[in-house]
């Protein structure tokens, strides 16, 4: 059975980008694959070195995963820092990761711009920690959004390099994936190309959002003054609204507004109202369940413990093999 793995940083609630980019397909795979889903709390230290409420944030994501349909009896759901073998593999991979390739990574360059006051070694080696997450279970498939494509490419480089250096065929070449189609990039609402938790106020719609919060954010979304010629190409912020509508609305609804746009009759206010209502409908079943799970701390702790035990078992096997391959003595 093939192994599938995906993860998320606990630096904010789960938004529609996370859901469509990395989670939706994952849920349908729980029966057919050996699935791991984890919360990347170690990674979050690269941007939030002194988190105020790490345990609360981790629990929130755990509740959101369960609400989205992850089943702890089928998938292994765990917290990254509970599996210390990941840290050991991270160290070994760092020994064979080169400064040049780490510095060239786009996410590192972005972070230098975003947090020039804290360009730490963890940021530089973010891709090796991510590779360790994936390779510790020798995962073959990694459901992620488009923004993680380069990290997956680096993971393949590190895996192949390890195999070559130690003359083994041990690690698979993991592929970023979204059900055979292209990787997904869900746009944000404030004109930013990507929905994200650090992309500015009002940009993201969260699964836990209230109807009022959704209406407010959608109605504020950036638009232009409207098309002036039939079948005109849509500017980015308008294409973004259509993109979001395609994710949550019925195809007929999208077609209706697309026709209005193409005949220069569209009223963005109407389109946004419809989009907001469809988003509210979409998140409603999630937000109800999130509330219920968040209030059941004992159950969440039980899920995390079960996941940690299962994840450790798989990780320990890999670390035993890796130590032997590198040449450490086994006592
Ligand atoms: P993170 O926490 O930024 O996002 C979690 C997942 O959601 C996807 N995603 C999106 N997909 C489509 N459109 C968007 N607007 C959008 N925003 C976020 C991300 O691609 C990601 O799949 N480095 C990872 C966490 C991680 C990880 C891993 C993932 C650590 N180790 C190993 C997979 C495997 C991250 O920061 O994701």
Short mmCIF file of C-alpha atoms and ligand atoms in Angstrom, two decimals:
data_model
loop_
_atom_site.label_atom_id
_atom_site.label_comp_id
_atom_site.label_asym_id
_atom_site.label_seq_id
_atom_site.Cartn_x
_atom_site.Cartn_y
_atom_site.Cartn_z
CA UNK A 1 0.00 0.00 0.00
CA UNK A 2 1.42 3.38 -1.00
CA UNK A 3 2.16 5.90 1.72
CA UNK A 4 0.68 9.40 1.52
CA UNK A 5 1.65 12.25 3.81
CA UNK A 6 0.73 15.88 4.25
CA UNK A 7 1.17 18.59 6.87
CA UNK A 8 0.23 22.07 7.95
CA UNK A 9 1.81 24.68 10.21
CA UNK A 10 -0.24 25.64 13.28
CA UNK A 11 0.15 29.38 12.74
CA UNK A 12 -3.51 30.12 12.01
CA UNK A 13 -6.80 28.40 11.42
CA UNK A 14 -7.47 26.22 8.40
CA UNK A 15 -8.63 28.20 5.37
CA UNK A 16 -10.17 27.26 2.03
CA UNK A 17 -6.71 27.28 0.40
CA UNK A 18 -5.48 24.60 2.82
CA UNK A 19 -8.68 22.64 2.35
CA UNK A 20 -8.67 22.55 -1.44
CA UNK A 21 -4.88 22.45 -1.78
CA UNK A 22 -4.02 19.70 0.66
CA UNK A 23 -6.97 18.23 2.51
CA UNK A 24 -10.01 17.57 0.36
CA UNK A 25 -8.43 14.82 -1.71
CA UNK A 26 -6.66 13.41 1.26
CA UNK A 27 -9.96 12.60 2.93
CA UNK A 28 -11.04 10.40 0.06
CA UNK A 29 -7.73 8.52 0.22
CA UNK A 30 -7.94 7.29 3.79
CA UNK A 31 -9.29 3.90 2.80
CA UNK A 32 -6.93 3.14 -0.04
CA UNK A 33 -3.59 4.46 1.19
CA UNK A 34 -1.42 4.37 4.24
CA UNK A 35 -2.06 7.99 5.24
CA UNK A 36 -0.14 10.27 7.57
CA UNK A 37 -1.31 13.73 8.42
CA UNK A 38 0.64 15.85 10.83
CA UNK A 39 0.79 19.31 12.38
CA UNK A 40 4.13 20.98 11.67
CA UNK A 41 4.70 22.68 15.02
CA UNK A 42 8.51 22.55 14.68
CA UNK A 43 8.28 24.37 11.35
CA UNK A 44 6.16 27.07 12.94
CA UNK A 45 9.13 28.08 15.15
CA UNK A 46 10.91 29.41 12.05
CA UNK A 47 8.43 32.31 11.94
CA UNK A 48 6.97 32.23 15.48
CA UNK A 49 9.94 31.42 17.77
CA UNK A 50 8.06 32.25 20.98
CA UNK A 51 4.49 31.11 20.24
CA UNK A 52 1.93 32.36 22.68
CA UNK A 53 -0.39 29.40 22.65
CA UNK A 54 1.28 26.55 20.81
CA UNK A 55 -0.81 23.80 22.40
CA UNK A 56 -4.04 25.68 21.76
CA UNK A 57 -3.08 26.27 18.11
CA UNK A 58 -2.17 22.62 17.63
CA UNK A 59 -5.46 21.53 19.18
CA UNK A 60 -7.38 23.91 16.93
CA UNK A 61 -5.84 22.37 13.79
CA UNK A 62 -6.43 18.89 15.15
CA UNK A 63 -10.11 19.74 15.67
CA UNK A 64 -10.28 21.21 12.16
CA UNK A 65 -8.79 18.09 10.62
CA UNK A 66 -11.29 15.89 12.37
CA UNK A 67 -14.12 18.23 11.40
CA UNK A 68 -12.94 18.08 7.78
CA UNK A 69 -13.27 14.29 7.87
CA UNK A 70 -9.89 12.83 8.80
CA UNK A 71 -10.50 9.59 10.67
CA UNK A 72 -7.94 8.74 13.39
CA UNK A 73 -8.78 5.04 13.05
CA UNK A 74 -7.80 5.09 9.38
CA UNK A 75 -5.16 7.82 8.99
CA UNK A 76 -2.27 8.50 11.35
CA UNK A 77 -2.83 12.01 12.66
CA UNK A 78 0.04 13.32 14.77
CA UNK A 79 2.00 16.29 16.00
CA UNK A 80 5.46 16.67 14.43
CA UNK A 81 7.28 17.39 17.73
CA UNK A 82 5.96 14.11 19.20
CA UNK A 83 8.11 12.18 16.73
CA UNK A 84 11.71 12.97 17.64
CA UNK A 85 13.06 10.66 14.93
CA UNK A 86 12.12 13.43 12.46
CA UNK A 87 14.68 15.68 14.13
CA UNK A 88 17.38 13.05 13.80
CA UNK A 89 16.68 12.53 10.10
CA UNK A 90 16.65 16.33 9.66
CA UNK A 91 20.19 16.42 11.03
CA UNK A 92 21.43 13.68 8.68
CA UNK A 93 19.80 15.36 5.67
CA UNK A 94 21.31 18.72 6.63
CA UNK A 95 24.79 17.18 6.42
CA UNK A 96 24.18 16.60 2.72
CA UNK A 97 22.24 19.77 1.88
CA UNK A 98 24.26 22.60 0.38
CA UNK A 99 24.12 26.26 1.27
CA UNK A 100 23.67 27.34 -2.35
CA UNK A 101 20.61 25.21 -3.00
CA UNK A 102 19.00 26.20 0.30
CA UNK A 103 19.62 29.90 -0.35
CA UNK A 104 18.07 29.66 -3.81
CA UNK A 105 14.78 28.30 -2.45
CA UNK A 106 11.94 30.74 -3.22
CA UNK A 107 10.26 30.40 0.16
CA UNK A 108 13.57 31.31 1.88
CA UNK A 109 13.95 34.40 -0.30
CA UNK A 110 10.34 35.40 0.50
CA UNK A 111 10.92 34.97 4.21
CA UNK A 112 14.09 37.11 4.10
CA UNK A 113 11.91 39.88 2.73
CA UNK A 114 9.07 39.28 5.19
CA UNK A 115 11.16 38.98 8.36
CA UNK A 116 14.57 40.60 7.79
CA UNK A 117 15.01 40.87 11.56
CA UNK A 118 14.93 37.08 11.97
CA UNK A 119 16.72 35.26 9.15
CA UNK A 120 17.46 32.16 11.21
CA UNK A 121 19.07 28.82 10.33
CA UNK A 122 15.69 27.11 10.69
CA UNK A 123 14.35 29.18 7.81
CA UNK A 124 17.32 28.24 5.66
CA UNK A 125 16.91 24.55 6.43
CA UNK A 126 13.10 24.59 6.28
CA UNK A 127 13.20 22.34 3.15
CA UNK A 128 15.38 19.71 4.83
CA UNK A 129 12.99 19.51 7.80
CA UNK A 130 10.15 19.13 5.34
CA UNK A 131 12.07 16.42 3.50
CA UNK A 132 12.62 14.66 6.85
CA UNK A 133 8.83 14.78 7.50
CA UNK A 134 8.19 13.07 4.20
CA UNK A 135 11.09 10.63 4.08
CA UNK A 136 10.70 9.47 7.69
CA UNK A 137 7.68 7.45 6.49
CA UNK A 138 9.13 6.92 3.01
CA UNK A 139 6.01 8.56 1.59
CA UNK A 140 5.45 8.40 -2.16
CA UNK A 141 2.64 10.94 -2.53
CA UNK A 142 2.32 14.32 -0.89
CA UNK A 143 -0.95 16.24 -1.31
CA UNK A 144 0.04 19.92 -1.28
CA UNK A 145 -0.85 23.21 -2.91
CA UNK A 146 1.16 24.77 -5.70
CA UNK A 147 3.22 26.84 -3.24
CA UNK A 148 4.93 23.68 -1.95
CA UNK A 149 6.02 22.39 -5.35
CA UNK A 150 9.62 23.52 -5.00
CA UNK A 151 9.92 21.99 -1.53
CA UNK A 152 8.88 18.66 -3.00
CA UNK A 153 11.45 19.00 -5.74
CA UNK A 154 14.10 19.57 -3.08
CA UNK A 155 12.86 16.54 -1.16
CA UNK A 156 13.41 14.44 -4.26
CA UNK A 157 16.91 15.89 -4.63
CA UNK A 158 17.76 15.03 -1.01
CA UNK A 159 16.28 11.54 -1.31
CA UNK A 160 18.17 10.74 -4.51
CA UNK A 161 21.37 12.21 -3.12
CA UNK A 162 21.10 10.02 -0.03
CA UNK A 163 20.55 6.93 -2.16
CA UNK A 164 23.49 7.82 -4.38
CA UNK A 165 25.92 8.77 -1.61
CA UNK A 166 25.30 5.63 0.42
CA UNK A 167 24.80 3.40 -2.63
CA UNK A 168 21.32 2.24 -1.66
CA UNK A 169 17.87 2.36 -3.15
CA UNK A 170 16.19 3.28 0.11
CA UNK A 171 14.13 6.46 -0.23
CA UNK A 172 11.40 6.78 -2.86
CA UNK A 173 11.06 9.97 -4.92
CA UNK A 174 7.97 11.58 -3.42
CA UNK A 175 5.62 13.41 -5.76
CA UNK A 176 3.55 16.47 -4.95
CA UNK A 177 0.08 15.63 -5.94
CA UNK A 178 -3.56 16.61 -6.23
CA UNK A 179 -5.28 13.64 -7.83
CA UNK A 180 -3.32 13.62 -11.04
CA UNK A 181 -4.46 17.11 -11.97
CA UNK A 182 -2.46 20.29 -11.58
CA UNK A 183 -1.57 21.46 -8.11
CA UNK A 184 -4.07 23.92 -6.71
CA UNK A 185 -3.57 27.57 -5.84
CA UNK A 186 -6.64 29.15 -4.26
CA UNK A 187 -6.49 32.94 -4.54
CA UNK A 188 -7.09 35.40 -1.71
CA UNK A 189 -9.80 38.04 -1.44
CA UNK A 190 -7.71 41.18 -1.19
CA UNK A 191 -6.12 41.04 -4.62
CA UNK A 192 -3.24 38.86 -3.38
CA UNK A 193 -2.48 35.93 -5.64
CA UNK A 194 -2.75 33.37 -2.86
CA UNK A 195 -5.09 32.74 0.01
CA UNK A 196 -2.92 32.51 3.09
CA UNK A 197 -2.79 33.16 6.79
CA UNK A 198 0.06 35.67 6.45
CA UNK A 199 -1.26 37.42 3.31
CA UNK A 200 -2.99 40.29 5.07
CA UNK A 201 -6.30 41.16 6.71
CA UNK A 202 -9.46 39.86 5.04
CA UNK A 203 -7.59 37.69 2.56
CA UNK A 204 -8.58 34.24 3.79
CA UNK A 205 -11.88 32.49 4.48
CA UNK A 206 -11.50 30.04 7.35
CA UNK A 207 -13.48 26.84 7.87
CA UNK A 208 -14.30 28.13 11.37
CA UNK A 209 -15.57 31.53 10.13
CA UNK A 210 -19.04 32.77 11.11
CA UNK A 211 -21.52 33.79 8.37
CA UNK A 212 -21.08 37.47 9.35
CA UNK A 213 -17.30 37.25 9.06
CA UNK A 214 -17.58 35.64 5.62
CA UNK A 215 -20.08 38.24 4.34
CA UNK A 216 -17.88 41.06 5.57
CA UNK A 217 -14.71 39.75 3.95
CA UNK A 218 -16.32 38.82 0.64
CA UNK A 219 -18.15 42.14 0.30
CA UNK A 220 -14.83 43.94 0.81
CA UNK A 221 -13.05 41.89 -1.88
CA UNK A 222 -11.25 43.96 -4.46
CA UNK A 223 -13.01 44.47 -7.82
CA UNK A 224 -12.60 46.83 -10.78
CA UNK A 225 -15.09 49.18 -12.45
CA UNK A 226 -16.48 46.42 -14.66
CA UNK A 227 -16.00 45.20 -18.23
CA UNK A 228 -16.50 47.66 -21.08
CA UNK A 229 -16.25 45.26 -24.02
CA UNK A 230 -17.93 41.86 -24.55
CA UNK A 231 -15.83 38.80 -23.73
CA UNK A 232 -13.06 40.93 -22.32
CA UNK A 233 -10.21 39.18 -20.45
CA UNK A 234 -10.80 39.33 -16.69
CA UNK A 235 -8.30 41.25 -14.58
CA UNK A 236 -6.63 39.22 -11.82
CA UNK A 237 -8.89 40.26 -8.93
CA UNK A 238 -12.03 39.38 -10.95
CA UNK A 239 -10.58 36.08 -12.11
CA UNK A 240 -9.85 35.39 -8.43
CA UNK A 241 -13.54 35.84 -7.54
CA UNK A 242 -14.54 33.45 -10.31
CA UNK A 243 -11.88 31.01 -9.17
CA UNK A 244 -13.31 31.06 -5.64
CA UNK A 245 -16.81 30.69 -7.01
CA UNK A 246 -15.78 27.64 -9.01
CA UNK A 247 -14.54 26.10 -5.75
CA UNK A 248 -17.72 26.55 -3.69
CA UNK A 249 -20.67 27.30 -6.02
CA UNK A 250 -22.69 25.22 -8.48
CA UNK A 251 -21.42 25.24 -12.08
CA UNK A 252 -24.69 26.91 -13.22
CA UNK A 253 -24.06 29.78 -10.82
CA UNK A 254 -20.55 30.31 -12.16
CA UNK A 255 -21.88 30.15 -15.72
CA UNK A 256 -24.60 32.69 -14.92
CA UNK A 257 -22.13 35.30 -13.68
CA UNK A 258 -19.64 34.47 -16.40
CA UNK A 259 -22.34 35.17 -19.02
CA UNK A 260 -23.19 38.45 -17.29
CA UNK A 261 -19.52 39.41 -17.29
CA UNK A 262 -19.13 38.55 -20.96
CA UNK A 263 -22.16 40.67 -21.89
CA UNK A 264 -20.95 43.57 -19.69
CA UNK A 265 -24.00 43.31 -17.44
CA UNK A 266 -22.36 42.01 -14.32
CA UNK A 267 -22.96 43.70 -10.96
CA UNK A 268 -20.13 42.71 -8.67
CA UNK A 269 -22.26 43.38 -5.58
CA UNK A 270 -24.68 40.64 -6.68
CA UNK A 271 -21.88 38.26 -7.50
CA UNK A 272 -20.23 38.82 -4.11
CA UNK A 273 -23.52 38.28 -2.28
CA UNK A 274 -23.96 34.97 -4.04
CA UNK A 275 -20.34 33.98 -3.41
CA UNK A 276 -20.64 34.84 0.29
CA UNK A 277 -23.83 32.76 0.66
CA UNK A 278 -22.26 29.80 -1.15
CA UNK A 279 -19.16 30.04 1.04
CA UNK A 280 -21.33 30.16 4.15
CA UNK A 281 -23.14 27.02 3.00
CA UNK A 282 -19.83 25.38 2.24
CA UNK A 283 -18.16 26.02 5.62
CA UNK A 284 -21.29 25.59 7.80
CA UNK A 285 -20.95 21.83 8.34
CA UNK A 286 -17.26 22.27 9.17
CA UNK A 287 -17.60 25.17 11.59
CA UNK A 288 -20.27 23.38 13.64
CA UNK A 289 -18.09 20.31 14.02
CA UNK A 290 -14.95 22.33 14.76
CA UNK A 291 -16.68 23.91 17.75
CA UNK A 292 -17.68 20.49 19.09
CA UNK A 293 -14.18 18.99 18.71
CA UNK A 294 -12.36 22.00 20.15
CA UNK A 295 -14.36 21.75 23.35
CA UNK A 296 -13.44 18.07 23.79
CA UNK A 297 -9.83 18.39 24.91
CA UNK A 298 -9.63 14.83 26.28
CA UNK A 299 -10.64 13.36 22.94
CA UNK A 300 -8.15 15.53 21.04
CA UNK A 301 -5.37 14.44 23.40
CA UNK A 302 -6.35 10.82 22.83
CA UNK A 303 -6.23 11.29 19.04
CA UNK A 304 -2.79 12.93 19.26
CA UNK A 305 -1.46 10.15 21.49
CA UNK A 306 -2.77 7.41 19.20
CA UNK A 307 -1.26 9.17 16.18
CA UNK A 308 2.09 9.74 17.91
CA UNK A 309 2.38 6.04 18.78
CA UNK A 310 1.62 4.96 15.22
CA UNK A 311 3.90 7.57 13.65
CA UNK A 312 6.78 6.73 15.99
CA UNK A 313 6.63 3.08 15.08
CA UNK A 314 7.08 3.85 11.40
CA UNK A 315 9.70 6.55 12.07
CA UNK A 316 11.78 4.33 14.33
CA UNK A 317 12.08 1.73 11.63
CA UNK A 318 13.35 4.31 9.13
CA UNK A 319 15.85 5.74 11.60
CA UNK A 320 17.19 2.28 12.42
CA UNK A 321 17.70 1.64 8.70
CA UNK A 322 19.24 5.06 8.05
CA UNK A 323 21.71 4.73 10.93
CA UNK A 324 22.78 1.37 9.61
CA UNK A 325 23.09 2.67 6.05
CA UNK A 326 25.24 5.61 7.15
CA UNK A 327 27.37 3.30 9.25
CA UNK A 328 26.57 4.03 12.88
CA UNK A 329 27.10 1.14 15.20
CA UNK A 330 23.96 -0.71 16.33
CA UNK A 331 24.16 -1.89 19.95
P1 LIG B 1 1.04 25.54 5.09
O1 LIG B 1 0.78 25.40 6.54
O2 LIG B 1 1.40 26.88 4.57
O3 LIG B 1 -0.21 25.04 4.27
C1 LIG B 1 -0.73 23.73 4.43
C2 LIG B 1 -1.13 23.15 3.09
O4 LIG B 1 -2.09 24.00 2.45
C3 LIG B 1 -1.65 24.33 1.14
N1 LIG B 1 -2.08 25.70 0.82
C4 LIG B 1 -2.72 26.03 -0.31
N2 LIG B 1 -3.13 25.31 -1.36
C5 LIG B 1 -3.79 25.96 -2.36
N3 LIG B 1 -4.06 27.28 -2.34
C6 LIG B 1 -3.67 28.05 -1.30
N4 LIG B 1 -3.96 29.34 -1.29
C7 LIG B 1 -2.96 27.44 -0.22
N5 LIG B 1 -2.43 27.89 0.95
C8 LIG B 1 -1.89 26.81 1.56
C9 LIG B 1 -0.14 24.24 1.19
O5 LIG B 1 0.40 24.02 -0.10
C10 LIG B 1 0.06 23.05 2.11
O6 LIG B 1 -0.05 21.86 1.38
N6 LIG B 1 5.60 23.60 4.56
C11 LIG B 1 4.21 23.26 4.71
C12 LIG B 1 3.92 22.37 5.89
C13 LIG B 1 4.71 21.12 5.86
C14 LIG B 1 4.50 20.01 4.99
C15 LIG B 1 5.51 19.08 5.32
C16 LIG B 1 3.58 19.75 3.99
C17 LIG B 1 5.77 20.83 6.64
N7 LIG B 1 6.25 19.60 6.33
C18 LIG B 1 5.58 17.85 4.65
C19 LIG B 1 3.67 18.51 3.31
C20 LIG B 1 4.67 17.59 3.65
C21 LIG B 1 3.43 24.55 4.88
O7 LIG B 1 3.96 25.55 5.29
O8 LIG B 1 2.11 24.46 4.62
#
